[in-house]
Structures are given as C-alpha cells and as structure tokens.
PDB file of C-alpha atoms in Angstrom:
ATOM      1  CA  UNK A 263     -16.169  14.743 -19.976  1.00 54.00           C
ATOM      2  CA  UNK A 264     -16.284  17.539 -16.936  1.00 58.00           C
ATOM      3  CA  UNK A 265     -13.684  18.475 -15.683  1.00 53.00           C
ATOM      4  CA  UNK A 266     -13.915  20.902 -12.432  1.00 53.00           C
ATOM      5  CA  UNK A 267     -12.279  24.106 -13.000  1.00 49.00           C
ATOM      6  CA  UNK A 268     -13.427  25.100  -9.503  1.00 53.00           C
ATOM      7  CA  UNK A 269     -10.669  22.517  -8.205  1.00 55.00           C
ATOM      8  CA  UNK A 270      -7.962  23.242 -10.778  1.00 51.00           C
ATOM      9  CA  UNK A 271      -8.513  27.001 -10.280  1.00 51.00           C
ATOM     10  CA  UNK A 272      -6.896  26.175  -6.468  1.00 57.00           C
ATOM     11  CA  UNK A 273      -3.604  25.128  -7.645  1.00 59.00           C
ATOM     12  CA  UNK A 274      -1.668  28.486  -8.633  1.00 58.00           C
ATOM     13  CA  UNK A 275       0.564  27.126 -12.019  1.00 65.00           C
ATOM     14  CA  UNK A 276      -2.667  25.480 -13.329  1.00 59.00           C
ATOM     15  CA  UNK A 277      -4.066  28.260 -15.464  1.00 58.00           C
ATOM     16  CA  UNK A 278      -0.444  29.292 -17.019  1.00 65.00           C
ATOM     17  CA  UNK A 279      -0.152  25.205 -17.589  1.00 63.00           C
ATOM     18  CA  UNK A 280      -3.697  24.787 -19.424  1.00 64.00           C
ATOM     19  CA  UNK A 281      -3.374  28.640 -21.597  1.00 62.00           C
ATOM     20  CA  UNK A 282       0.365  27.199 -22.826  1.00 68.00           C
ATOM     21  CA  UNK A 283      -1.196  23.812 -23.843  1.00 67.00           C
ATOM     22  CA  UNK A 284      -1.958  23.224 -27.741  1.00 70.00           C
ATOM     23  CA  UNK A 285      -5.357  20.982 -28.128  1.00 67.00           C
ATOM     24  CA  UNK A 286      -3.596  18.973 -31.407  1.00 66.00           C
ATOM     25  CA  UNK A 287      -0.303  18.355 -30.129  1.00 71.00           C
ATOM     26  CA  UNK A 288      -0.784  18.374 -26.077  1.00 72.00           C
ATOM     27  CA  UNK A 289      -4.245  17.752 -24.884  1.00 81.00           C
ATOM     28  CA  UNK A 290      -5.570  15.601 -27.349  1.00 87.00           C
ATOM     29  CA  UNK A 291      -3.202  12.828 -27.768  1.00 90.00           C
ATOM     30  CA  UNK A 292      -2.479  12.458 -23.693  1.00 90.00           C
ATOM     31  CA  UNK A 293      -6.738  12.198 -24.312  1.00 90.00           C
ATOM     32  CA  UNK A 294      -6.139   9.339 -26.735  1.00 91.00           C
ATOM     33  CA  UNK A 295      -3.611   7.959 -24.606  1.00 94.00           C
ATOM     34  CA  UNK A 296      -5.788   7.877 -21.428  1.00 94.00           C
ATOM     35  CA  UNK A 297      -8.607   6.404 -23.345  1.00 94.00           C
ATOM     36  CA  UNK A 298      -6.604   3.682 -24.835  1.00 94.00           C
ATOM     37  CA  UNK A 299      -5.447   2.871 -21.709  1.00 94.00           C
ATOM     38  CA  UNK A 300      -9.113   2.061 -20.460  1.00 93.00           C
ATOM     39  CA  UNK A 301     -10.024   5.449 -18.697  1.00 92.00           C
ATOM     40  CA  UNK A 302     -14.037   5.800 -19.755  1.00 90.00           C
ATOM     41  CA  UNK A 303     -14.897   8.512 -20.974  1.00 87.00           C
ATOM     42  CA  UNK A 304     -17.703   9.347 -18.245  1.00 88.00           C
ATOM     43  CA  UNK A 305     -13.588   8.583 -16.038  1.00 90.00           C
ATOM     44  CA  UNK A 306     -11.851  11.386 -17.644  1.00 88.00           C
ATOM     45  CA  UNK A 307     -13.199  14.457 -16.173  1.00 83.00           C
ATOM     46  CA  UNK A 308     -12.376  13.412 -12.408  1.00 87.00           C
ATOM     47  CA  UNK A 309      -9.740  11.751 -13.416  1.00 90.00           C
ATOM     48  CA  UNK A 310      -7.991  15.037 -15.111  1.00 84.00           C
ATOM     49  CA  UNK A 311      -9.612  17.061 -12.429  1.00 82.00           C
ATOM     50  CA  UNK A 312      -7.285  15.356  -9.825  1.00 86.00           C
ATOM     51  CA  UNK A 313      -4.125  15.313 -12.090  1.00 85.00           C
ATOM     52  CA  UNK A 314      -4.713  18.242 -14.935  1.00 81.00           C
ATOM     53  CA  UNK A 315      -0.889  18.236 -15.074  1.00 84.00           C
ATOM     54  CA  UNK A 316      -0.440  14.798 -16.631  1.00 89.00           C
ATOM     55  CA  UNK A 317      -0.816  17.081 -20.449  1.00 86.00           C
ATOM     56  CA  UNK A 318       2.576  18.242 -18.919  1.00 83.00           C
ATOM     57  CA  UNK A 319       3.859  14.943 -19.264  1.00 89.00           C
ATOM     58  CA  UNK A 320       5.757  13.932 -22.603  1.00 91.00           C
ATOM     59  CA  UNK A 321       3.630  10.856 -24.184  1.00 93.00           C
ATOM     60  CA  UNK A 322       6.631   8.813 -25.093  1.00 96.00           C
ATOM     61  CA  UNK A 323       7.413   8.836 -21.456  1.00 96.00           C
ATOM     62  CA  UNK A 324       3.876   7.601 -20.164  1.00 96.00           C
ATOM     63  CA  UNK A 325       4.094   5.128 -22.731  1.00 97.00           C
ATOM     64  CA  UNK A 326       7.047   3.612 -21.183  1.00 97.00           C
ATOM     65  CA  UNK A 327       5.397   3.978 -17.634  1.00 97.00           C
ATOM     66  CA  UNK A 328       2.749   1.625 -18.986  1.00 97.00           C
ATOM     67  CA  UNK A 329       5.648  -0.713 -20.753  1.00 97.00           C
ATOM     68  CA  UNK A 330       7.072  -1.305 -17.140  1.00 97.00           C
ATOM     69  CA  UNK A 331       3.975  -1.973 -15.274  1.00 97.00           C
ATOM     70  CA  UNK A 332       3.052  -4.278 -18.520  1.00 97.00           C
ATOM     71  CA  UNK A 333       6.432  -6.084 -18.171  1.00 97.00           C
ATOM     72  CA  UNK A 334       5.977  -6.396 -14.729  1.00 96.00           C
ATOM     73  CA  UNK A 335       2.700  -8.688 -15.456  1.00 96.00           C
ATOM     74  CA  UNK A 336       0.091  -6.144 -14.395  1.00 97.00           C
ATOM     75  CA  UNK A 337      -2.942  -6.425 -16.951  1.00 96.00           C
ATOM     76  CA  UNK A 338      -3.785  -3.504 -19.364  1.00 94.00           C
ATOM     77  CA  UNK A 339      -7.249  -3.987 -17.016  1.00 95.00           C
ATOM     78  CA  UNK A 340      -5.286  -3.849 -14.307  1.00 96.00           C
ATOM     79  CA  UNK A 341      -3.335  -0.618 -15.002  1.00 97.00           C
ATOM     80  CA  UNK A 342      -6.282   1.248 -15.733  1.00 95.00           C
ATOM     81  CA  UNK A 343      -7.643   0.366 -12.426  1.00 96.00           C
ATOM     82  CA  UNK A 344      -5.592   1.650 -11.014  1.00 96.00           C
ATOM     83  CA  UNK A 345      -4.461   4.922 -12.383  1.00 95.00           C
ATOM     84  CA  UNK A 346      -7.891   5.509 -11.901  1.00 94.00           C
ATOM     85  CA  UNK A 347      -7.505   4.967  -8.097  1.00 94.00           C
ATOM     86  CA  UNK A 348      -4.256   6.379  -8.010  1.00 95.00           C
ATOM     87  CA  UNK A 349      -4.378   9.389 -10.843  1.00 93.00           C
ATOM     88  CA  UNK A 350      -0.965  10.374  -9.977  1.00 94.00           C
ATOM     89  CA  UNK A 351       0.515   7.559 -10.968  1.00 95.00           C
ATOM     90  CA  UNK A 352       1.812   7.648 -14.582  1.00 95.00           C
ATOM     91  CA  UNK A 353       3.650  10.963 -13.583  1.00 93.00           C
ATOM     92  CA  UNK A 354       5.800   9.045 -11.220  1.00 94.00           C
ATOM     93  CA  UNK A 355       8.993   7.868 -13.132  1.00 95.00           C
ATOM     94  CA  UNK A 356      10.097   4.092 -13.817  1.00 96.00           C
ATOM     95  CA  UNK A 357      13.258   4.202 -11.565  1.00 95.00           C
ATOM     96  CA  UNK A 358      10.405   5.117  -8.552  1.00 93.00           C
ATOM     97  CA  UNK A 359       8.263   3.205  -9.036  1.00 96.00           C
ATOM     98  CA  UNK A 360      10.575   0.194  -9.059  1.00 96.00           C
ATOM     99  CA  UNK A 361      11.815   1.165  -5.608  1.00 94.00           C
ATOM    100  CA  UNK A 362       8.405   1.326  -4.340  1.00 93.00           C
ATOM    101  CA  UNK A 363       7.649  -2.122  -5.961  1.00 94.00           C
ATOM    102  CA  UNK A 364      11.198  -3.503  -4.490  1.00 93.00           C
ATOM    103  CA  UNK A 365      10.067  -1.591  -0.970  1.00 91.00           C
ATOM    104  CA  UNK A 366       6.901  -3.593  -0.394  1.00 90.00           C
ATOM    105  CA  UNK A 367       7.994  -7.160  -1.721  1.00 91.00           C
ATOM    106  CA  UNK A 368      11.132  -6.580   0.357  1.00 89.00           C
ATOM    107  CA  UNK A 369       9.999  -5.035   3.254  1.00 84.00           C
ATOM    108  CA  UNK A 370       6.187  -7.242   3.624  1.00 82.00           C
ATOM    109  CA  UNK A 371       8.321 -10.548   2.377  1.00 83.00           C
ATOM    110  CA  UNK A 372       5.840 -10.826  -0.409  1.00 85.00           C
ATOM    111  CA  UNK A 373       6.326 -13.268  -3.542  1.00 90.00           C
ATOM    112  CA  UNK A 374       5.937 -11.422  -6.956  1.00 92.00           C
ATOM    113  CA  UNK A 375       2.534 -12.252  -7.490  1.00 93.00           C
ATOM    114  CA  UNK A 376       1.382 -10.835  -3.984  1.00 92.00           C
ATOM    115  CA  UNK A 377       3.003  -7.703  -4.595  1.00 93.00           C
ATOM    116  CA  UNK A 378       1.114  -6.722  -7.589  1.00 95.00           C
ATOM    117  CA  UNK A 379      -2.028  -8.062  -6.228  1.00 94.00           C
ATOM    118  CA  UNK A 380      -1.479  -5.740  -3.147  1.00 92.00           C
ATOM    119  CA  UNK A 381      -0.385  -2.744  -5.303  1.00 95.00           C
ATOM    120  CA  UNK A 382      -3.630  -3.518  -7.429  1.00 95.00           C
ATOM    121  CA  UNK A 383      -6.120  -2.934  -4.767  1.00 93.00           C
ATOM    122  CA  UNK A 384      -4.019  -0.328  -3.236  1.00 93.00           C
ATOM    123  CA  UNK A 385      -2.010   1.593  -6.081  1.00 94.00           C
ATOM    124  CA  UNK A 386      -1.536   4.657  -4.308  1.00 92.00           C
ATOM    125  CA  UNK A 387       0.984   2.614  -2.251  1.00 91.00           C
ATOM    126  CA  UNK A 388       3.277   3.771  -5.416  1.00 92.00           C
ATOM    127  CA  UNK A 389       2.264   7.421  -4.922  1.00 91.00           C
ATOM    128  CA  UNK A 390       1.810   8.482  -1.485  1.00 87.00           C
ATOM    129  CA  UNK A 391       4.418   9.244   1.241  1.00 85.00           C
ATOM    130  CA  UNK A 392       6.535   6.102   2.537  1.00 83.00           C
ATOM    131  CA  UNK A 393       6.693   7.859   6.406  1.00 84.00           C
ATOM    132  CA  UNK A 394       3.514   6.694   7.145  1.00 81.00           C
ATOM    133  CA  UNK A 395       3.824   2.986   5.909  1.00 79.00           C
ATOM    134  CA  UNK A 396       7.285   2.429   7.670  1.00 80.00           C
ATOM    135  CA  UNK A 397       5.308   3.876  10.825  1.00 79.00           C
ATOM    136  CA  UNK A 398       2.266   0.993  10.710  1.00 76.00           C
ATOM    137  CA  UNK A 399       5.226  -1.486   9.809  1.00 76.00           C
ATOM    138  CA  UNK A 400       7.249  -0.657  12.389  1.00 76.00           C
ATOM    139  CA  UNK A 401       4.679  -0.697  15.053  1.00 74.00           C
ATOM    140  CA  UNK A 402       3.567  -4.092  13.476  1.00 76.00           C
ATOM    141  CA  UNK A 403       6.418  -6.350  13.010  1.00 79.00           C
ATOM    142  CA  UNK A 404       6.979  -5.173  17.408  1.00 78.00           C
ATOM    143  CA  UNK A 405       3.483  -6.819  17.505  1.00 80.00           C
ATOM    144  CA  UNK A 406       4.811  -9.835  15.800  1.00 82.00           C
ATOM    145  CA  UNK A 407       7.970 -10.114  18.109  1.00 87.00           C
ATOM    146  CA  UNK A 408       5.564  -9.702  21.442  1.00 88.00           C
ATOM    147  CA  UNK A 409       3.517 -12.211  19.782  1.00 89.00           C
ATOM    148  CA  UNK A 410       6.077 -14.938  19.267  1.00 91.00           C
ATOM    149  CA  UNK A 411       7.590 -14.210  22.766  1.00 94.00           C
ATOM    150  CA  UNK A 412       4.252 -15.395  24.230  1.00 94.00           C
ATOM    151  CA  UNK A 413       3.651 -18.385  21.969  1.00 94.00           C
ATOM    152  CA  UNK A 414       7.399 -19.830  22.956  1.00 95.00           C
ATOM    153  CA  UNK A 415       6.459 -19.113  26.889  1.00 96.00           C
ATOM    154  CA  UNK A 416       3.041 -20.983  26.812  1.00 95.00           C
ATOM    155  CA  UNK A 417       4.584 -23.134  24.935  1.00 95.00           C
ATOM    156  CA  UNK A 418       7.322 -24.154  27.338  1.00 95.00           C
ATOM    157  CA  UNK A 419       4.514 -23.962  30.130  1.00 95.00           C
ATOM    158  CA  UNK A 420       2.606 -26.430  28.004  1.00 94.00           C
ATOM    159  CA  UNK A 421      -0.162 -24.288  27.279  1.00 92.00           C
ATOM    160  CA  UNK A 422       0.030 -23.314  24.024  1.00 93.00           C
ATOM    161  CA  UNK A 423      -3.804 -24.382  23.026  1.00 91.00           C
ATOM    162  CA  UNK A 424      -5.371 -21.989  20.279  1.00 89.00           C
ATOM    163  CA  UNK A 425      -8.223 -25.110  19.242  1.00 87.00           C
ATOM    164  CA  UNK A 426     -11.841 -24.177  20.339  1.00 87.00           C
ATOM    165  CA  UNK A 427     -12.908 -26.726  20.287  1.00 89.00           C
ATOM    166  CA  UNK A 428     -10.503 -28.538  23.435  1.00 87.00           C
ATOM    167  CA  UNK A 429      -9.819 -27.114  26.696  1.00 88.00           C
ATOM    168  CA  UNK A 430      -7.863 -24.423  28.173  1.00 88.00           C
ATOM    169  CA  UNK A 431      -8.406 -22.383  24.291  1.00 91.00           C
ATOM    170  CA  UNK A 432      -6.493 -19.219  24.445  1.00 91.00           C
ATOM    171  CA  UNK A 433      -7.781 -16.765  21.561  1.00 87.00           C
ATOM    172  CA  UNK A 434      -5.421 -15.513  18.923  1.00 81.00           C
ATOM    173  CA  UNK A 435      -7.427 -12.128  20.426  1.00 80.00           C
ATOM    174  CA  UNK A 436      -6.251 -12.478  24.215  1.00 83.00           C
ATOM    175  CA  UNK A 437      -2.922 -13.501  23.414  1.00 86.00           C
ATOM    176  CA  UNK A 438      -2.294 -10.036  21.268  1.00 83.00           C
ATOM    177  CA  UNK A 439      -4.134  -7.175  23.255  1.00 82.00           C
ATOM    178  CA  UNK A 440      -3.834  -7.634  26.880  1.00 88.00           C
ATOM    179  CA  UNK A 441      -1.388  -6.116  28.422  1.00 91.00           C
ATOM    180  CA  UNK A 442       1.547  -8.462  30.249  1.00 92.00           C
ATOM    181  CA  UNK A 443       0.064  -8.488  33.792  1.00 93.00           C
ATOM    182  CA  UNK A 444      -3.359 -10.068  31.974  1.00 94.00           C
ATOM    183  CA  UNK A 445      -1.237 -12.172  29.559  1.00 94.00           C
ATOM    184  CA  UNK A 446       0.757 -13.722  32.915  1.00 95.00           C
ATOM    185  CA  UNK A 447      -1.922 -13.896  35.115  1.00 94.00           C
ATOM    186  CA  UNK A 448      -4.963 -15.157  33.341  1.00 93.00           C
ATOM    187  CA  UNK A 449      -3.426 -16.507  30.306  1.00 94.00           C
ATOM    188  CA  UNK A 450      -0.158 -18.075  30.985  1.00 95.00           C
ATOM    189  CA  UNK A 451      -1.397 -18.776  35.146  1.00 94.00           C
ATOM    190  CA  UNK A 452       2.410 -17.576  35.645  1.00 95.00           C
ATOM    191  CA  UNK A 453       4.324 -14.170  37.168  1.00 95.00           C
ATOM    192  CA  UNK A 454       5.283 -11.211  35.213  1.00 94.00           C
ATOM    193  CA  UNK A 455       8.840 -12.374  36.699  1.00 95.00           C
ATOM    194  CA  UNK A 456       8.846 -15.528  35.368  1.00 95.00           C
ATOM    195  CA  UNK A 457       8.042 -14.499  32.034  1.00 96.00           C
ATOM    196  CA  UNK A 458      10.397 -11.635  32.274  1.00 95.00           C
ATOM    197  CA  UNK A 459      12.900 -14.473  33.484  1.00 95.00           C
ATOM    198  CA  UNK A 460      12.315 -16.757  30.388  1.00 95.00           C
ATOM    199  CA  UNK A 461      12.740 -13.680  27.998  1.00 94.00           C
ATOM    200  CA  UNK A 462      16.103 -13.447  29.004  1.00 93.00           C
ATOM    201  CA  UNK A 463      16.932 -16.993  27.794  1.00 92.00           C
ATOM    202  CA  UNK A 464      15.624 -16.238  24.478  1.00 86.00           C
TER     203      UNK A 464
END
C-alpha cells in the first residue's frame, strides 16, 4: 500500500488529522473495513491518497453507509466499484445520499433498476456538485421540447419519415441540429411562418 504524502501534504488539516490518529483503534480497523469491503490491497494507497480523511469517519457510521446502499440492491461488488471510482463516497451521509438517489430517478424518470445501474457506472453522481447536472438537464429536456415540436409539424405536413430505407428519410441528426430556417426550408419544404403559425396551436 502507497499512499502519496506529496498529495496529502497539500491539504492544510491533513498532518494534524494523521499525528492525532491511533494505528489500533483508528487506522487499522477503517483498513479492515475498506478491505472487507473489496478495496485490493494494491487499491488502498490511491484510494486513501484521494480521501485520507475517511480514518476521520466513525466505523459504525460507514457501516451503515454500506447497509443502505446494500438495502437499496447494490451488490457488495458493486459498492466497491464504486467507492473506488468515487472515494468520497462513504463520507457522504445516508439522508444525502438518498436525495441524490431520489434526484436522478425523479428528475431522469428512471425505474429503480436504471437508477442504480446509472449510479454504478457513474457513482460520483452521489458526490459531486448538482449545479452542473441541472445545467446539462436543463439544456436537454429544451432539446426534447424543440424536438417534439418538429415531429408534430412534419407530422401534420405528412412528412414525418425517419425509415432509410423509403423515401423522403429525414435523419434523427437533421431534425435536432439545424437551426429553424434549415429545419423549414429543407426539411419540412415549409416557411419559418408557418411553423411559427402551427406552434401557436400547440
């Protein structure tokens, strides 16, 4: 296990965390704990590199970290995944990370099981700042609306044709990145007016 002081070293609370630490009652059973949990040992030294303050942590409450993921049908392989991939995770509390869980089934309209596959590939989901995801949603579900607007117009023009394979195929590709002007002219062979006119009657 190496862990890289040279990173610690840059966090100022670090050095008065790891002197005040007692190898038998703090460092070696949150070692145990990590270990048990599936972190390799050849895993711990980044691992504690990138979150040295987890030995800050009380055990019993880590424990029940792992009891909610567990009881929310993530695998033990699963959990170690990833709080590898997202080390901070286990020093986020239940109550948070319930909301983020609750955010992204709510928010995406995911069922249960496509939540935790999502959070699975992506854990630090749970960890990092929510500003950034509410952005990308935000500027996606306005791509969603734009793209249903256009769907109901060709389709009251009669030209709502996305099969390759017949004529007059419009690409799921056109129909979301050209600007309206394109859209009306070479798309829906129609005026910016009249589609502006049929938006109005939506």
């Amino acid at each position: 296990m190496r862990v890289d002081l040279s990173k610690i070293e840059k966090h100022p609370h670090a050095a008065n965390l790891l002197l005040r630490l007692d190898f038998e009652k703090d460092i070696k059973q949150i070692l145990v704990f990590l270990k048990d949990l599936g972190i390799e040992d050849n895993q711990l030294g980044t691992y504690l590199t990138k979150n040295y303050a987890i030995f800050s942590e009380d055990l019993e409450n880590l424990k029940t970290r792992v009891a909610y993921l567990q009881s929310k049908n993530f695998s033990k392989a699963h959990i170690a995944q990833m709080v590898r991939n997202a080390p901070f995770l286990l020093s986020f509390s239940v109550e948070r990370l319930d909301n983020r869980l609750g955010f992204f089934q709510k928010e995406l309209e995911l069922s249960v099981k496509k939540t935790r596959d999502l959070i699975v590939r992506l854990p630090r989901l749970l960890t990092g700042s929510l500003e950034p995801v509410k952005e990308n949603m935000k500027v996606f579900n306005t791509r969603l609306f734009k793209i249903k607007e256009r769907h109901l117009f060709l389709t009251y023009l009669g030209r709502a044709q996305y099969d390759p394979t017949k004529l007059n195929y419009i690409s799921l590709d056109k129909l979301v990145s050209v600007p309206d002007e394109i859209f009306c002219e070479e798309i829906a062979k129609a005026s910016v007016q009249d589609f502006e006119k049929f938006l109005k009657t939506l």
